[in-house]
CSV table of C-alpha atoms in Angstrom, one decimal:
chain,number,residue,atom,x,y,z
F,83,MET,CA,39.9,56.5,107.8
F,84,SER,CA,42.5,56.4,110.4
F,85,THR,CA,43.7,60.1,111.2
F,86,THR,CA,47.5,60.6,113.0
F,87,LYS,CA,48.2,63.6,115.3
F,88,ALA,CA,51.7,65.4,114.5
F,89,THR,CA,53.2,65.6,117.3
F,90,PRO,CA,54.2,68.7,118.0
F,91,ARG,CA,58.4,70.3,117.1
F,92,SER,CA,60.5,70.5,119.7
F,93,PRO,CA,62.3,74.1,120.5
F,94,ALA,CA,65.9,73.9,118.7
F,95,PRO,CA,68.3,73.7,122.1
F,96,LYS,CA,69.9,77.5,123.1
F,97,LEU,CA,74.0,77.4,121.8
F,98,ASP,CA,76.5,77.3,124.8
F,99,PRO,CA,79.3,79.7,123.2
F,100,ALA,CA,81.5,77.9,125.5
F,101,ALA,CA,80.5,74.6,124.0
F,102,ILE,CA,81.0,75.6,121.0
F,103,ILE,CA,85.2,76.5,121.9
F,104,GLY,CA,85.1,73.2,123.4
F,105,LEU,CA,85.3,74.6,127.1
F,106,PRO,CA,84.4,71.8,129.1
F,107,GLN,CA,81.5,71.8,131.6
F,108,ASN,CA,83.8,72.9,135.4
F,109,LYS,CA,85.5,76.0,133.7
F,110,ARG,CA,82.7,78.1,131.6
F,111,ARG,CA,81.3,81.0,133.4
F,112,ARG,CA,79.6,83.9,132.4
F,113,ILE,CA,81.4,86.9,129.9
F,114,GLN,CA,82.2,89.2,133.1
F,115,PRO,CA,81.2,92.9,132.0
F,116,ARG,CA,84.1,95.5,130.9
F,117,THR,CA,85.7,97.2,134.0
F,118,ALA,CA,87.0,101.1,134.4
F,119,GLY,CA,89.7,99.9,134.4
F,120,ASP,CA,90.2,97.2,131.4
F,121,TRP,CA,89.0,100.4,129.8
F,122,ALA,CA,91.8,102.6,130.6
F,123,VAL,CA,94.5,100.5,129.7
F,124,ASP,CA,93.2,99.9,126.1
F,125,ILE,CA,92.6,103.9,126.0
F,126,THR,CA,96.3,103.8,127.1
F,127,ILE,CA,97.0,101.7,124.4
F,128,GLY,CA,95.7,102.9,121.7
F,129,VAL,CA,97.3,106.4,122.8
F,130,LEU,CA,100.5,105.1,122.8
F,131,ILE,CA,100.0,103.5,119.3
F,132,VAL,CA,98.4,106.7,117.6
F,133,LEU,CA,101.2,108.6,119.5
F,134,THR,CA,104.1,105.9,118.1
F,135,LEU,CA,102.5,106.9,114.3
F,136,ALA,CA,102.8,110.2,114.3
F,137,ALA,CA,105.8,110.0,115.0
F,138,VAL,CA,107.2,107.4,112.5
F,139,ILE,CA,104.7,109.4,109.7
F,140,TYR,CA,104.7,112.6,110.5
F,141,PRO,CA,108.7,113.1,109.5
F,142,LEU,CA,108.0,111.7,105.8
F,143,TRP,CA,105.2,113.7,105.4
F,144,TRP,CA,106.6,116.9,106.6
F,145,VAL,CA,109.6,116.3,104.0
F,146,ILE,CA,106.5,115.7,101.6
F,147,ILE,CA,104.8,119.0,101.9
F,148,SER,CA,108.6,120.6,102.4
F,149,SER,CA,109.2,119.5,98.8
F,150,VAL,CA,105.8,121.6,97.4
F,151,SER,CA,105.4,123.9,99.9
F,152,ALA,CA,107.4,127.9,99.0
F,153,PRO,CA,110.9,127.8,99.8
F,154,ARG,CA,110.5,130.9,102.0
F,155,ALA,CA,107.5,129.3,103.9
F,156,VAL,CA,109.9,126.7,104.7
F,157,ALA,CA,112.8,128.7,106.0
F,158,THR,CA,110.3,130.8,108.4
F,159,GLY,CA,108.6,127.4,109.8
F,160,GLN,CA,105.5,128.2,108.5
F,161,VAL,CA,104.6,124.8,107.2
F,162,THR,CA,103.3,122.5,109.1
F,163,LEU,CA,100.6,120.1,108.8
F,164,LEU,CA,99.6,121.1,105.0
F,165,PRO,CA,101.8,123.3,102.3
F,166,VAL,CA,102.2,126.7,102.0
F,167,GLY,CA,102.2,128.1,99.0
F,168,PHE,CA,102.3,125.3,96.4
F,169,SER,CA,105.1,125.0,94.3
F,170,VAL,CA,107.2,122.5,92.1
F,171,ALA,CA,110.2,124.2,91.5
F,172,GLY,CA,112.4,122.1,93.2
F,173,TYR,CA,110.9,118.9,91.3
F,174,GLU,CA,111.2,120.7,88.5
F,175,LEU,CA,115.1,121.6,89.0
F,176,ILE,CA,116.3,118.5,89.4
F,177,LEU,CA,113.7,116.1,86.5
F,178,ASN,CA,115.2,118.7,84.4
F,179,ASP,CA,118.4,117.4,84.9
F,180,SER,CA,119.5,114.7,82.2
F,181,ARG,CA,122.1,113.0,84.5
F,182,ILE,CA,118.9,111.6,87.2
F,183,TRP,CA,117.4,109.8,84.2
F,184,THR,CA,120.8,108.4,83.9
F,185,GLY,CA,121.0,107.6,87.4
F,186,TYR,CA,117.5,106.2,87.3
F,187,LYS,CA,118.3,103.9,83.7
F,188,ASN,CA,121.5,102.3,85.6
F,189,THR,CA,119.7,101.9,89.2
F,190,LEU,CA,116.8,100.3,88.1
F,191,ILE,CA,119.2,98.2,85.7
F,192,TYR,CA,121.8,97.6,88.5
F,193,ALA,CA,118.5,96.5,91.1
F,194,PHE,CA,117.0,93.8,89.3
F,195,ALA,CA,119.7,92.4,87.7
F,196,GLY,CA,121.4,92.0,91.1
F,197,THR,CA,119.1,91.2,93.1
F,198,ALA,CA,117.9,88.1,90.2
F,199,VAL,CA,121.7,87.2,90.7
F,200,ASN,CA,121.3,87.4,94.4
F,201,LEU,CA,118.2,85.0,94.5
F,202,LEU,CA,120.2,82.2,91.8
F,203,VAL,CA,123.1,81.8,93.9
F,204,THR,CA,121.0,82.2,97.7
F,205,LEU,CA,118.4,79.9,97.7
F,206,PRO,CA,120.4,77.0,95.8
F,207,ALA,CA,122.7,77.5,98.2
F,208,ALA,CA,120.1,77.8,101.2
F,209,PHE,CA,118.6,75.1,100.1
F,210,ALA,CA,122.0,72.4,100.1
F,211,MET,CA,122.5,73.7,103.6
F,212,SER,CA,119.5,72.6,104.6
F,213,ARG,CA,119.5,69.3,104.0
F,214,PRO,CA,120.7,67.4,106.2
F,215,GLU,CA,122.6,64.4,103.7
F,216,PHE,CA,124.6,67.1,102.7
F,217,ARG,CA,127.7,66.0,105.4
F,218,PRO,CA,129.8,69.2,104.7
F,219,ARG,CA,127.5,71.6,105.3
F,220,ARG,CA,128.4,71.8,109.0
F,221,ILE,CA,132.2,72.7,107.6
F,222,ILE,CA,130.9,74.7,104.7
F,223,MET,CA,129.0,76.6,106.9
F,224,PHE,CA,131.5,77.8,109.5
F,225,LEU,CA,133.2,78.7,106.2
F,226,PHE,CA,130.8,81.5,105.5
F,227,ALA,CA,130.1,82.2,108.8
F,228,PHE,CA,133.3,83.7,108.9
F,229,THR,CA,133.4,85.7,106.4
F,230,MET,CA,131.1,87.3,108.1
F,231,PHE,CA,132.8,88.2,110.9
F,232,PHE,CA,136.3,89.3,109.0
F,233,GLY,CA,137.2,90.8,105.8
F,234,GLY,CA,140.2,92.0,103.2
F,235,GLY,CA,139.0,95.9,104.1
F,236,LEU,CA,138.5,98.3,101.4
F,237,ILE,CA,142.3,98.6,99.2
F,238,PRO,CA,142.7,94.2,99.3
F,239,SER,CA,138.6,95.0,98.2
F,240,PHE,CA,139.2,97.2,95.2
F,241,LEU,CA,143.2,95.8,94.2
F,242,LEU,CA,141.2,92.7,93.7
F,243,ILE,CA,138.2,94.3,91.4
F,244,LYS,CA,141.0,96.2,89.2
F,245,GLN,CA,143.0,92.6,89.1
F,246,LEU,CA,138.7,90.5,88.1
F,247,GLY,CA,138.3,93.6,85.4
F,248,LEU,CA,135.1,94.8,87.0
F,249,LEU,CA,136.5,97.9,87.6
F,250,ASP,CA,134.8,100.9,86.2
F,251,THR,CA,132.2,99.0,84.6
F,252,MET,CA,128.1,97.6,86.2
F,253,TRP,CA,129.0,94.1,87.2
F,254,VAL,CA,130.7,95.6,90.4
F,255,PHE,CA,127.7,96.7,91.2
F,256,ILE,CA,126.6,92.9,91.0
F,257,LEU,CA,129.0,90.3,91.0
F,258,PRO,CA,131.1,91.2,94.5
F,259,GLY,CA,127.6,91.4,96.5
F,260,ALA,CA,126.1,88.4,94.3
F,261,PHE,CA,126.1,85.7,97.8
F,262,SER,CA,124.4,87.4,101.4
F,263,VAL,CA,125.5,85.1,103.9
F,264,PHE,CA,122.7,86.8,106.7
F,265,ASN,CA,120.4,85.9,103.5
F,266,MET,CA,121.0,82.5,103.1
F,267,ILE,CA,120.8,81.6,106.3
F,268,ILE,CA,117.3,83.4,106.4
F,269,ALA,CA,116.5,81.0,103.6
F,270,ARG,CA,117.9,77.8,104.9
F,271,SER,CA,115.6,78.4,108.6
F,272,PHE,CA,112.7,78.5,105.9
F,273,PHE,CA,113.6,75.7,104.5
F,274,GLU,CA,114.0,73.5,107.1
F,275,THR,CA,111.2,74.7,109.5
F,276,SER,CA,108.7,75.1,106.6
F,277,ILE,CA,109.0,72.5,103.9
F,278,PRO,CA,107.9,69.2,105.5
F,279,GLU,CA,110.3,66.2,105.2
F,280,GLU,CA,107.6,64.2,103.4
F,281,LEU,CA,107.4,65.9,100.4
F,282,ARG,CA,110.9,64.8,100.4
F,283,ASP,CA,110.3,61.3,100.4
F,284,ALA,CA,107.0,61.4,98.3
F,285,ALA,CA,109.2,63.2,95.0
F,286,GLN,CA,111.8,60.9,95.5
F,287,ILE,CA,109.4,57.6,95.6
F,288,ASP,CA,108.0,59.6,92.3
F,289,GLY,CA,111.3,59.7,91.0
F,290,LEU,CA,112.8,63.4,91.2
F,291,SER,CA,116.0,64.0,91.9
F,292,TYR,CA,117.1,67.1,94.0
F,293,PHE,CA,116.7,69.0,91.4
F,294,GLY,CA,113.4,68.6,90.4
F,295,TYR,CA,112.4,68.4,94.0
F,296,PHE,CA,113.6,71.7,94.1
F,297,PHE,CA,112.3,73.4,90.8
F,298,LYS,CA,109.1,71.9,91.3
F,299,ILE,CA,108.2,71.7,95.1
F,300,VAL,CA,110.5,73.5,97.0
F,301,ILE,CA,110.3,77.0,94.8
F,302,PRO,CA,106.6,76.9,94.6
F,303,LEU,CA,106.1,76.9,98.2
F,304,SER,CA,108.6,79.3,99.1
F,305,THR,CA,107.4,82.6,97.8
F,306,ALA,CA,106.7,84.3,101.1
F,307,ILE,CA,110.8,83.9,101.9
F,308,ILE,CA,111.6,84.7,98.1
F,309,ALA,CA,109.7,88.1,98.3
F,310,VAL,CA,111.1,89.0,101.6
F,311,ILE,CA,115.1,88.5,101.2
F,312,GLY,CA,114.8,89.4,97.4
F,313,LEU,CA,113.3,92.9,98.8
F,314,TYR,CA,116.5,93.1,100.9
F,315,TYR,CA,118.4,92.6,98.1
F,316,PHE,CA,116.9,95.4,95.9
F,317,VAL,CA,116.4,97.5,98.6
F,318,ALA,CA,120.2,96.9,99.4
F,319,HIS,CA,120.9,98.0,95.4
F,320,TRP,CA,119.4,100.0,95.2
F,321,ASN,CA,120.5,102.5,98.6
F,322,ASN,CA,124.3,100.9,97.2
F,323,PHE,CA,126.0,104.4,96.9
F,324,PHE,CA,129.4,103.7,98.7
F,325,THR,CA,130.6,101.2,95.1
F,326,GLY,CA,129.5,103.8,92.7
F,327,LEU,CA,131.9,106.9,95.0
F,328,ILE,CA,134.6,104.0,95.6
F,329,TYR,CA,135.1,102.1,91.9
F,330,ILE,CA,132.7,104.4,89.0
F,331,ARG,CA,134.6,107.0,87.3
F,332,SER,CA,132.3,107.6,84.5
F,333,GLN,CA,129.3,109.4,84.6
F,334,GLU,CA,127.4,107.7,82.6
F,335,LEU,CA,127.6,104.3,84.8
F,336,GLN,CA,126.9,106.6,88.2
F,337,PRO,CA,123.4,105.1,89.8
F,338,LEU,CA,121.0,107.2,91.6
F,339,GLN,CA,122.5,108.0,94.5
F,340,ASN,CA,125.8,109.2,93.4
F,341,VAL,CA,123.6,111.2,90.7
F,342,LEU,CA,122.0,112.7,93.8
F,343,GLN,CA,124.7,113.3,96.0
F,344,GLN,CA,126.9,115.6,92.9
F,345,ILE,CA,123.3,117.6,92.0
F,346,LEU,CA,123.2,118.1,96.5
F,347,MET,CA,127.0,118.8,96.4
F,348,ALA,CA,126.9,122.0,93.7
F,349,ASN,CA,124.1,123.1,94.8
F,350,GLN,CA,125.7,123.7,98.0
F,351,THR,CA,128.8,124.7,96.1
F,352,GLN,CA,126.7,127.5,94.5
F,353,GLN,CA,124.8,128.6,98.3
F,354,GLY,CA,128.3,129.1,100.0
F,355,GLY,CA,130.1,130.7,96.9
F,356,SER,CA,128.8,132.5,94.1
F,357,THR,CA,125.2,132.6,93.2
F,358,SER,CA,123.4,133.4,90.0
F,359,VAL,CA,122.4,137.0,88.8
F,360,GLY,CA,119.7,138.7,91.4
F,361,GLN,CA,120.1,135.5,93.6
F,362,THR,CA,120.9,137.2,97.4
F,363,ALA,CA,122.3,134.2,99.9
F,364,GLY,CA,119.0,133.7,101.7
F,365,GLN,CA,117.4,133.2,98.0
F,366,ALA,CA,119.7,130.4,98.2
F,367,GLN,CA,120.2,128.8,101.4
F,368,GLU,CA,116.0,128.5,100.2
F,369,PHE,CA,116.8,126.7,97.2
F,370,ALA,CA,119.2,124.6,98.5
F,371,ASP,CA,116.1,123.4,100.9
F,372,GLN,CA,114.3,123.1,98.2
F,373,ILE,CA,116.9,121.0,95.7
F,374,LYS,CA,117.5,118.9,99.2
F,375,PHE,CA,113.9,118.0,100.2
F,376,GLY,CA,113.0,117.0,96.6
F,377,ILE,CA,116.0,114.2,96.8
F,378,ILE,CA,114.4,112.8,99.8
F,379,ILE,CA,110.9,112.1,97.5
F,380,VAL,CA,112.9,111.0,94.0
F,381,SER,CA,115.1,108.5,96.1
F,382,THR,CA,112.2,106.7,98.0
F,383,LEU,CA,109.6,107.1,96.1
F,384,PRO,CA,109.8,103.7,94.2
F,385,LEU,CA,110.7,101.9,97.5
F,386,LEU,CA,107.4,103.8,99.3
F,387,VAL,CA,105.7,102.5,96.2
F,388,LEU,CA,107.1,98.4,96.2
F,389,TYR,CA,107.0,98.3,100.0
F,390,PRO,CA,103.6,98.1,99.8
F,391,LEU,CA,103.0,95.1,97.1
F,392,LEU,CA,105.2,92.9,99.4
F,393,GLN,CA,104.1,93.2,103.0
F,394,ARG,CA,102.0,90.9,103.3
F,395,TYR,CA,104.9,88.4,103.1
F,396,PHE,CA,106.4,90.5,105.8
F,397,ASN,CA,103.6,88.6,108.0
F,398,LYS,CA,105.1,85.2,107.2
F,399,GLY,CA,109.0,85.9,106.6
F,400,VAL,CA,109.1,87.9,110.0
F,401,MET,CA,108.7,84.6,111.8
F,402,ILE,CA,111.4,82.2,109.9
F,403,GLY,CA,112.8,80.2,112.2
F,404,ALA,CA,110.7,82.2,115.3
F,405,VAL,CA,108.7,78.6,116.4
F,406,LYS,CA,110.4,76.2,117.3
F,407,GLY,CA,109.3,72.0,116.5
């Protein structure tokens, strides 16, 4: 009966981290310990980041805590980091006004419908401008860019809106601003740099037309740019104050920004003139401050909620067209 000796297993070789990441033998160096200068630079950068963050966040935080603090505490400068004398009287007075809810409804309609129309017009135009085989694109692009630098002015625009029958209608918020050359250029850059041309060749071999290629391939691959320019359009519609001021006369069609401006102006008029029974001028001033802080929060809260949901797309959106090759 023959016996075989088991050969001893050799120890596993130690892995060189420099070799793992592919560094040549002559460039492999030991990791140097951090010096006091490195720590000083890191601490300085950290302090600057914290100070910048505080400078950005604190004003918004102060408005929030002031809107729920006692009016007299805000007027006397007692509010710094936390609310003093919790009070929601300003919000009650604002939200009990039926014009607020009408303005919210109108603004939501204008923002969502306007953004849908904006995307429906902008994306096909950007796709057409990104195709090199579309020969007139340079001339059309020049005409588009011309409108970014020259306009007819307010009076011709008002006369045009009146002749088109859009005066004092909801369509004045949607149709005149349906197309943005700036956003079209951003979308065009995305299509040119982020959609491989090989996809068009493969789609052409499979028999897809330009419409099929656009809707079945380009659009599903463009969620980042759609989210970015969609948010740009939505914010523009939400903050649109000038259109309602110039072209709208009916109170039922006023957007939220104009309604809030009317409430603020009415309160300031009451503050400067007559006051209610038992209300002094100082109390009227405190009441005006509460109204202002509440209006700021009411008008910006939806955007503050919406932005974090789309923030992840901005990492891609801000890099559109930045890297060539």
